[in-house]
mmCIF file of C-alpha atoms in Angstrom:
data_model
loop_
_atom_site.group_PDB
_atom_site.id
_atom_site.type_symbol
_atom_site.label_atom_id
_atom_site.label_comp_id
_atom_site.label_asym_id
_atom_site.label_seq_id
_atom_site.Cartn_x
_atom_site.Cartn_y
_atom_site.Cartn_z
ATOM 1 C CA MET Z 127 -7.551 15.395 3.777
ATOM 2 C CA ALA Z 128 -4.561 15.147 1.435
ATOM 3 C CA ARG Z 129 -2.960 18.474 0.546
ATOM 4 C CA PHE Z 130 0.245 19.922 -0.865
ATOM 5 C CA HIS Z 131 3.068 21.565 1.074
ATOM 6 C CA GLN Z 132 6.375 23.025 -0.053
ATOM 7 C CA LEU Z 133 9.185 20.647 0.942
ATOM 8 C CA ARG Z 134 12.903 21.259 0.520
ATOM 9 C CA VAL Z 135 15.074 18.768 -1.375
ATOM 10 C CA THR Z 136 17.958 17.620 0.848
ATOM 11 C CA ALA Z 137 19.511 14.959 -1.405
ATOM 12 C CA VAL Z 138 19.533 13.929 -5.058
ATOM 13 C CA ASP Z 139 21.111 10.477 -5.340
ATOM 14 C CA GLN Z 140 21.989 9.035 -8.738
ATOM 15 C CA LEU Z 141 20.825 5.410 -8.701
ATOM 16 C CA THR Z 142 21.492 4.492 -12.338
ATOM 17 C CA ASP Z 143 22.117 6.387 -15.559
ATOM 18 C CA ASP Z 144 18.373 6.948 -15.843
ATOM 19 C CA SER Z 145 17.082 7.142 -12.276
ATOM 20 C CA VAL Z 146 17.481 9.189 -9.111
ATOM 21 C CA ALA Z 147 16.219 9.186 -5.547
ATOM 22 C CA LEU Z 148 14.949 12.493 -4.170
ATOM 23 C CA THR Z 149 14.937 13.119 -0.425
ATOM 24 C CA PHE Z 150 12.727 15.821 1.098
ATOM 25 C CA ASP Z 151 13.005 17.412 4.522
ATOM 26 C CA VAL Z 152 9.799 17.285 6.571
ATOM 27 C CA PRO Z 153 9.485 20.192 9.036
ATOM 28 C CA ALA Z 154 8.462 19.248 12.565
ATOM 29 C CA ALA Z 155 5.088 20.969 12.184
ATOM 30 C CA LEU Z 156 4.194 18.724 9.213
ATOM 31 C CA ARG Z 157 5.477 15.338 10.385
ATOM 32 C CA GLU Z 158 2.113 14.101 11.583
ATOM 33 C CA GLU Z 159 0.569 14.896 8.187
ATOM 34 C CA TYR Z 160 3.358 13.064 6.358
ATOM 35 C CA ARG Z 161 3.318 9.863 8.411
ATOM 36 C CA TYR Z 162 2.958 7.017 5.943
ATOM 37 C CA GLU Z 163 2.479 3.288 5.663
ATOM 38 C CA ALA Z 164 4.973 1.107 3.825
ATOM 39 C CA GLY Z 165 4.039 1.042 0.139
ATOM 40 C CA GLN Z 166 2.342 4.444 -0.045
ATOM 41 C CA HIS Z 167 3.189 7.176 -2.546
ATOM 42 C CA LEU Z 168 3.468 10.951 -2.891
ATOM 43 C CA ALA Z 169 2.177 13.255 -5.598
ATOM 44 C CA VAL Z 170 4.744 15.886 -6.592
ATOM 45 C CA ARG Z 171 3.894 18.868 -8.767
ATOM 46 C CA ARG Z 172 5.290 21.984 -10.407
ATOM 47 C CA PHE Z 173 3.827 24.659 -12.641
ATOM 48 C CA VAL Z 174 5.282 25.572 -16.024
ATOM 49 C CA ASP Z 175 3.798 28.643 -17.717
ATOM 50 C CA GLY Z 176 0.695 28.242 -15.589
ATOM 51 C CA THR Z 177 0.240 24.556 -16.445
ATOM 52 C CA GLU Z 178 0.340 21.997 -13.635
ATOM 53 C CA ILE Z 179 2.651 19.010 -14.095
ATOM 54 C CA ARG Z 180 1.902 16.375 -11.468
ATOM 55 C CA ARG Z 181 3.337 12.892 -11.045
ATOM 56 C CA THR Z 182 3.079 10.265 -8.335
ATOM 57 C CA TYR Z 183 6.127 8.460 -6.964
ATOM 58 C CA SER Z 184 6.383 5.728 -4.355
ATOM 59 C CA ILE Z 185 8.184 6.182 -1.058
ATOM 60 C CA CYS Z 186 11.157 3.821 -0.840
ATOM 61 C CA ALA Z 187 12.135 4.270 2.824
ATOM 62 C CA PRO Z 188 10.801 2.087 5.657
ATOM 63 C CA ALA Z 189 7.680 3.424 7.345
ATOM 64 C CA PRO Z 190 8.036 5.168 10.709
ATOM 65 C CA GLY Z 191 7.013 2.990 13.616
ATOM 66 C CA PRO Z 192 4.188 3.903 15.991
ATOM 67 C CA GLU Z 193 6.721 4.158 18.808
ATOM 68 C CA VAL Z 194 8.485 7.077 17.050
ATOM 69 C CA PRO Z 195 5.916 9.911 16.902
ATOM 70 C CA GLU Z 196 8.466 12.499 15.750
ATOM 71 C CA GLU Z 197 8.988 10.700 12.426
ATOM 72 C CA PRO Z 198 9.242 10.996 9.470
ATOM 73 C CA ARG Z 199 11.980 13.595 9.369
ATOM 74 C CA THR Z 200 12.536 12.928 5.665
ATOM 75 C CA LEU Z 201 10.745 11.383 2.690
ATOM 76 C CA ARG Z 202 12.581 9.552 -0.112
ATOM 77 C CA VAL Z 203 11.159 8.616 -3.515
ATOM 78 C CA GLY Z 204 12.593 6.945 -6.599
ATOM 79 C CA VAL Z 205 12.225 8.538 -10.045
ATOM 80 C CA ARG Z 206 13.066 6.833 -13.335
ATOM 81 C CA LEU Z 207 13.703 8.918 -16.447
ATOM 82 C CA VAL Z 208 11.170 8.325 -19.198
ATOM 83 C CA GLU Z 209 11.791 9.628 -22.698
ATOM 84 C CA GLY Z 210 9.669 12.742 -23.044
ATOM 85 C CA GLY Z 211 8.483 12.484 -19.429
ATOM 86 C CA ALA Z 212 7.803 16.034 -18.296
ATOM 87 C CA PHE Z 213 8.470 15.537 -14.605
ATOM 88 C CA SER Z 214 11.053 12.749 -14.690
ATOM 89 C CA THR Z 215 13.236 14.783 -17.066
ATOM 90 C CA TYR Z 216 13.008 17.745 -14.703
ATOM 91 C CA ALA Z 217 13.864 15.569 -11.685
ATOM 92 C CA MET Z 218 16.851 13.986 -13.416
ATOM 93 C CA LYS Z 219 18.350 17.060 -15.042
ATOM 94 C CA GLU Z 220 17.302 20.124 -13.068
ATOM 95 C CA VAL Z 221 16.407 19.416 -9.442
ATOM 96 C CA VAL Z 222 19.234 20.185 -7.006
ATOM 97 C CA VAL Z 223 19.628 20.218 -3.241
ATOM 98 C CA GLY Z 224 17.904 23.274 -1.798
ATOM 99 C CA ASP Z 225 15.068 23.360 -4.331
ATOM 100 C CA GLU Z 226 11.529 23.364 -2.966
ATOM 101 C CA LEU Z 227 8.805 21.266 -4.564
ATOM 102 C CA GLU Z 228 5.110 20.926 -3.848
ATOM 103 C CA VAL Z 229 4.554 17.496 -2.302
ATOM 104 C CA MET Z 230 1.175 16.039 -1.375
ATOM 105 C CA THR Z 231 0.682 14.121 1.851
ATOM 106 C CA PRO Z 232 0.959 10.305 1.467
ATOM 107 C CA ALA Z 233 -1.763 8.189 -0.111
ATOM 108 C CA GLY Z 234 -2.271 4.715 -1.532
ATOM 109 C CA ARG Z 235 -3.554 1.276 -0.544
ATOM 110 C CA PHE Z 236 -0.661 -0.871 -1.799
ATOM 111 C CA THR Z 237 0.359 -1.418 1.807
ATOM 112 C CA LEU Z 238 1.230 -4.107 4.312
ATOM 113 C CA GLU Z 239 0.572 -4.230 8.036
ATOM 114 C CA PRO Z 240 3.535 -6.225 9.425
ATOM 115 C CA ALA Z 241 2.483 -9.653 10.705
ATOM 116 C CA PRO Z 242 4.073 -13.115 10.942
ATOM 117 C CA GLY Z 243 4.082 -15.200 7.776
ATOM 118 C CA ARG Z 244 5.692 -15.781 4.402
ATOM 119 C CA TYR Z 245 5.440 -12.976 1.839
ATOM 120 C CA ALA Z 246 6.597 -12.559 -1.747
ATOM 121 C CA ALA Z 247 6.733 -9.962 -4.510
ATOM 122 C CA VAL Z 248 7.135 -9.893 -8.271
ATOM 123 C CA VAL Z 249 8.371 -6.509 -9.470
ATOM 124 C CA GLY Z 250 9.629 -4.996 -12.686
ATOM 125 C CA GLY Z 251 11.921 -1.986 -13.116
ATOM 126 C CA SER Z 252 10.953 0.943 -10.897
ATOM 127 C CA GLY Z 253 8.273 -1.261 -9.333
ATOM 128 C CA ILE Z 254 10.924 -2.063 -6.731
ATOM 129 C CA THR Z 255 10.367 1.345 -5.103
ATOM 130 C CA PRO Z 256 7.297 0.695 -2.879
ATOM 131 C CA VAL Z 257 8.291 -2.929 -2.331
ATOM 132 C CA LEU Z 258 11.644 -1.837 -0.907
ATOM 133 C CA SER Z 259 9.719 0.083 1.750
ATOM 134 C CA ILE Z 260 7.399 -2.872 2.372
ATOM 135 C CA VAL Z 261 10.205 -5.437 2.744
ATOM 136 C CA THR Z 262 12.349 -3.298 5.034
ATOM 137 C CA THR Z 263 9.421 -2.334 7.247
ATOM 138 C CA LEU Z 264 8.168 -5.916 7.515
ATOM 139 C CA LEU Z 265 11.479 -7.595 8.313
ATOM 140 C CA SER Z 266 12.593 -4.925 10.792
ATOM 141 C CA ARG Z 267 9.334 -5.039 12.765
ATOM 142 C CA GLU Z 268 8.243 -8.673 12.514
ATOM 143 C CA PRO Z 269 10.840 -11.322 13.467
ATOM 144 C CA ASP Z 270 8.582 -14.180 12.352
ATOM 145 C CA ALA Z 271 8.177 -12.945 8.766
ATOM 146 C CA THR Z 272 10.094 -13.921 5.617
ATOM 147 C CA PHE Z 273 10.111 -12.331 2.174
ATOM 148 C CA CYS Z 274 10.994 -13.563 -1.309
ATOM 149 C CA LEU Z 275 11.621 -10.828 -3.884
ATOM 150 C CA ILE Z 276 11.549 -11.727 -7.572
ATOM 151 C CA ARG Z 277 12.605 -8.748 -9.655
ATOM 152 C CA SER Z 278 12.921 -8.199 -13.383
ATOM 153 C CA ASP Z 279 15.266 -5.623 -14.912
ATOM 154 C CA ARG Z 280 16.935 -4.997 -18.250
ATOM 155 C CA THR Z 281 20.563 -5.105 -17.076
ATOM 156 C CA ALA Z 282 22.449 -4.980 -13.792
ATOM 157 C CA ALA Z 283 23.496 -1.396 -14.541
ATOM 158 C CA SER Z 284 19.859 -0.319 -14.980
ATOM 159 C CA THR Z 285 18.697 -1.901 -11.708
ATOM 160 C CA MET Z 286 17.344 0.669 -9.242
ATOM 161 C CA PHE Z 287 18.268 0.380 -5.550
ATOM 162 C CA LEU Z 288 20.782 -2.370 -6.255
ATOM 163 C CA GLU Z 289 22.840 -1.668 -3.122
ATOM 164 C CA GLU Z 290 19.808 -1.209 -0.876
ATOM 165 C CA VAL Z 291 18.419 -4.605 -1.880
ATOM 166 C CA ALA Z 292 21.838 -6.215 -1.394
ATOM 167 C CA ASP Z 293 21.853 -4.755 2.120
ATOM 168 C CA LEU Z 294 18.610 -6.611 2.857
ATOM 169 C CA LYS Z 295 20.356 -9.909 2.102
ATOM 170 C CA ASP Z 296 23.180 -8.947 4.460
ATOM 171 C CA ARG Z 297 20.820 -7.923 7.273
ATOM 172 C CA TRP Z 298 18.426 -10.869 7.027
ATOM 173 C CA PRO Z 299 20.193 -13.716 5.185
ATOM 174 C CA ASP Z 300 17.809 -16.343 6.569
ATOM 175 C CA ARG Z 301 14.611 -14.351 6.066
ATOM 176 C CA PHE Z 302 15.111 -12.562 2.753
ATOM 177 C CA GLN Z 303 15.423 -14.334 -0.594
ATOM 178 C CA LEU Z 304 16.273 -12.479 -3.815
ATOM 179 C CA VAL Z 305 15.851 -13.714 -7.378
ATOM 180 C CA THR Z 306 16.822 -11.353 -10.209
ATOM 181 C CA VAL Z 307 15.920 -11.975 -13.843
ATOM 182 C CA LEU Z 308 17.630 -9.784 -16.456
ATOM 183 C CA SER Z 309 16.033 -9.454 -19.869
ATOM 184 C CA ARG Z 310 19.021 -8.107 -21.829
ATOM 185 C CA GLU Z 311 22.081 -9.484 -20.082
ATOM 186 C CA GLU Z 312 23.534 -12.878 -19.258
ATOM 187 C CA GLN Z 313 23.498 -13.829 -15.583
ATOM 188 C CA GLN Z 314 25.821 -15.783 -13.335
ATOM 189 C CA SER Z 315 22.998 -17.093 -11.150
ATOM 190 C CA GLY Z 316 22.143 -19.957 -13.468
ATOM 191 C CA LEU Z 317 18.903 -18.324 -14.595
ATOM 192 C CA ASP Z 318 18.484 -17.703 -18.302
ATOM 193 C CA SER Z 319 18.116 -14.099 -19.408
ATOM 194 C CA GLY Z 320 14.827 -13.008 -20.946
ATOM 195 C CA ARG Z 321 11.469 -11.509 -20.080
ATOM 196 C CA LEU Z 322 9.638 -12.584 -16.953
ATOM 197 C CA ASP Z 323 6.443 -13.627 -18.725
ATOM 198 C CA GLU Z 324 3.572 -15.873 -17.648
ATOM 199 C CA GLU Z 325 5.144 -19.055 -18.956
ATOM 200 C CA ARG Z 326 8.364 -18.400 -17.112
ATOM 201 C CA LEU Z 327 6.627 -17.396 -13.888
ATOM 202 C CA GLY Z 328 4.482 -20.511 -14.073
ATOM 203 C CA SER Z 329 7.566 -22.708 -13.836
ATOM 204 C CA LEU Z 330 9.723 -20.434 -11.666
ATOM 205 C CA LEU Z 331 7.361 -19.713 -8.771
ATOM 206 C CA PRO Z 332 6.572 -23.331 -7.771
ATOM 207 C CA ALA Z 333 10.287 -24.157 -8.015
ATOM 208 C CA LEU Z 334 11.194 -21.307 -5.650
ATOM 209 C CA LEU Z 335 8.368 -21.337 -3.140
ATOM 210 C CA ARG Z 336 5.556 -23.255 -1.594
ATOM 211 C CA VAL Z 337 3.087 -20.959 -3.297
ATOM 212 C CA GLU Z 338 0.189 -22.014 -1.095
ATOM 213 C CA GLU Z 339 2.054 -20.857 2.045
ATOM 214 C CA ILE Z 340 2.510 -17.246 0.917
ATOM 215 C CA VAL Z 341 0.091 -15.051 2.872
ATOM 216 C CA GLY Z 342 0.636 -11.933 0.758
ATOM 217 C CA TRP Z 343 1.792 -11.385 -2.831
ATOM 218 C CA PHE Z 344 2.857 -7.892 -3.958
ATOM 219 C CA LEU Z 345 2.961 -7.248 -7.703
ATOM 220 C CA CYS Z 346 4.341 -3.942 -8.935
ATOM 221 C CA GLY Z 347 5.583 -2.661 -12.273
ATOM 222 C CA PRO Z 348 4.382 -2.335 -15.865
ATOM 223 C CA PHE Z 349 0.839 -3.410 -16.715
ATOM 224 C CA GLY Z 350 1.887 -6.498 -18.674
ATOM 225 C CA LEU Z 351 4.095 -7.869 -15.906
ATOM 226 C CA VAL Z 352 1.544 -7.266 -13.155
ATOM 227 C CA GLN Z 353 -1.362 -8.747 -15.090
ATOM 228 C CA GLY Z 354 0.698 -11.727 -16.211
ATOM 229 C CA ALA Z 355 1.861 -12.403 -12.660
ATOM 230 C CA GLU Z 356 -1.692 -12.179 -11.353
ATOM 231 C CA ARG Z 357 -2.967 -14.673 -13.938
ATOM 232 C CA THR Z 358 -0.094 -17.007 -13.090
ATOM 233 C CA LEU Z 359 -0.841 -16.871 -9.369
ATOM 234 C CA ARG Z 360 -4.555 -17.390 -9.892
ATOM 235 C CA GLY Z 361 -3.727 -20.376 -12.084
ATOM 236 C CA LEU Z 362 -1.623 -21.772 -9.240
ATOM 237 C CA GLY Z 363 -4.598 -21.532 -6.901
ATOM 238 C CA VAL Z 364 -3.728 -18.330 -5.019
ATOM 239 C CA ALA Z 365 -6.809 -16.596 -3.593
ATOM 240 C CA ARG Z 366 -7.500 -13.137 -5.019
ATOM 241 C CA GLN Z 367 -7.468 -11.495 -1.582
ATOM 242 C CA ARG Z 368 -3.829 -12.512 -1.120
ATOM 243 C CA ILE Z 369 -2.721 -10.611 -4.241
ATOM 244 C CA HIS Z 370 -1.931 -6.880 -4.035
ATOM 245 C CA GLU Z 371 -1.180 -4.870 -7.183
ATOM 246 C CA GLU Z 372 0.280 -1.508 -8.154
ATOM 247 C CA ILE Z 373 0.611 -0.727 -11.856
ATOM 248 C CA PHE Z 374 3.198 1.769 -13.064
ATOM 249 C CA HIS Z 375 2.517 3.717 -16.232
ATOM 250 C CA VAL Z 376 5.076 3.329 -18.973
ATOM 251 C CA ASP Z 377 5.242 7.109 -19.334
ATOM 252 C CA ASP Z 378 5.991 8.743 -15.991
ATOM 253 C CA GLY Z 379 5.153 7.415 -12.539
ATOM 254 C CA LEU Z 380 2.247 5.482 -11.054
ATOM 255 C CA ALA Z 381 -1.039 4.740 -12.722
ATOM 256 C CA THR Z 382 -3.436 6.907 -10.748
#
């Protein structure tokens, strides 16, 4: 049964001007409870004047393998600042190393069991967070898997986990493909800037991939992007069971 424990913050990494990654230490006695699958999330809470403030954030680190029973030693989540967001403002402006927060044990079904095949994702903004865990876990465990990541962000400076995703290209240049679409900034890749809407996806996806060969699609981000991507894929003949979705609220964290 999922429950909360006090975990100590061991790192607060500034990702962009409006996002951070929080790392928590997991004591040895709790590591079995905090074992997670790639793509799962954590609920984090605090109390202010007796009122609970709870938000859910995706784990961005690769999942511990079954051959390493003493893991995870740490948990890392990505948090994007939302104007007026009660918890994201606190995480960005107040949380420091050494603080203790109440963190629930992992949950969520936006997951992938590594297996051979071609996979792809369409993500927007902070929707990269669980997909980063999924991609890294898949490619490190399954040598016969490939992954195409199509991500949408406002500008390069606002792109979360920019270096971590670049590292994936360096580690697996033949198995990892990255396509970035910026909505508010010109690009050097040859792609036009602008929103990644249904019309654009409808022309972009068949040009990039053999859509029918993708065994798993992972869609994560704002409601409009996820729903538009799903309709596009269904229109291209992708079976519903091959499409996995996680919708992020526009206010603060996952839609739960």
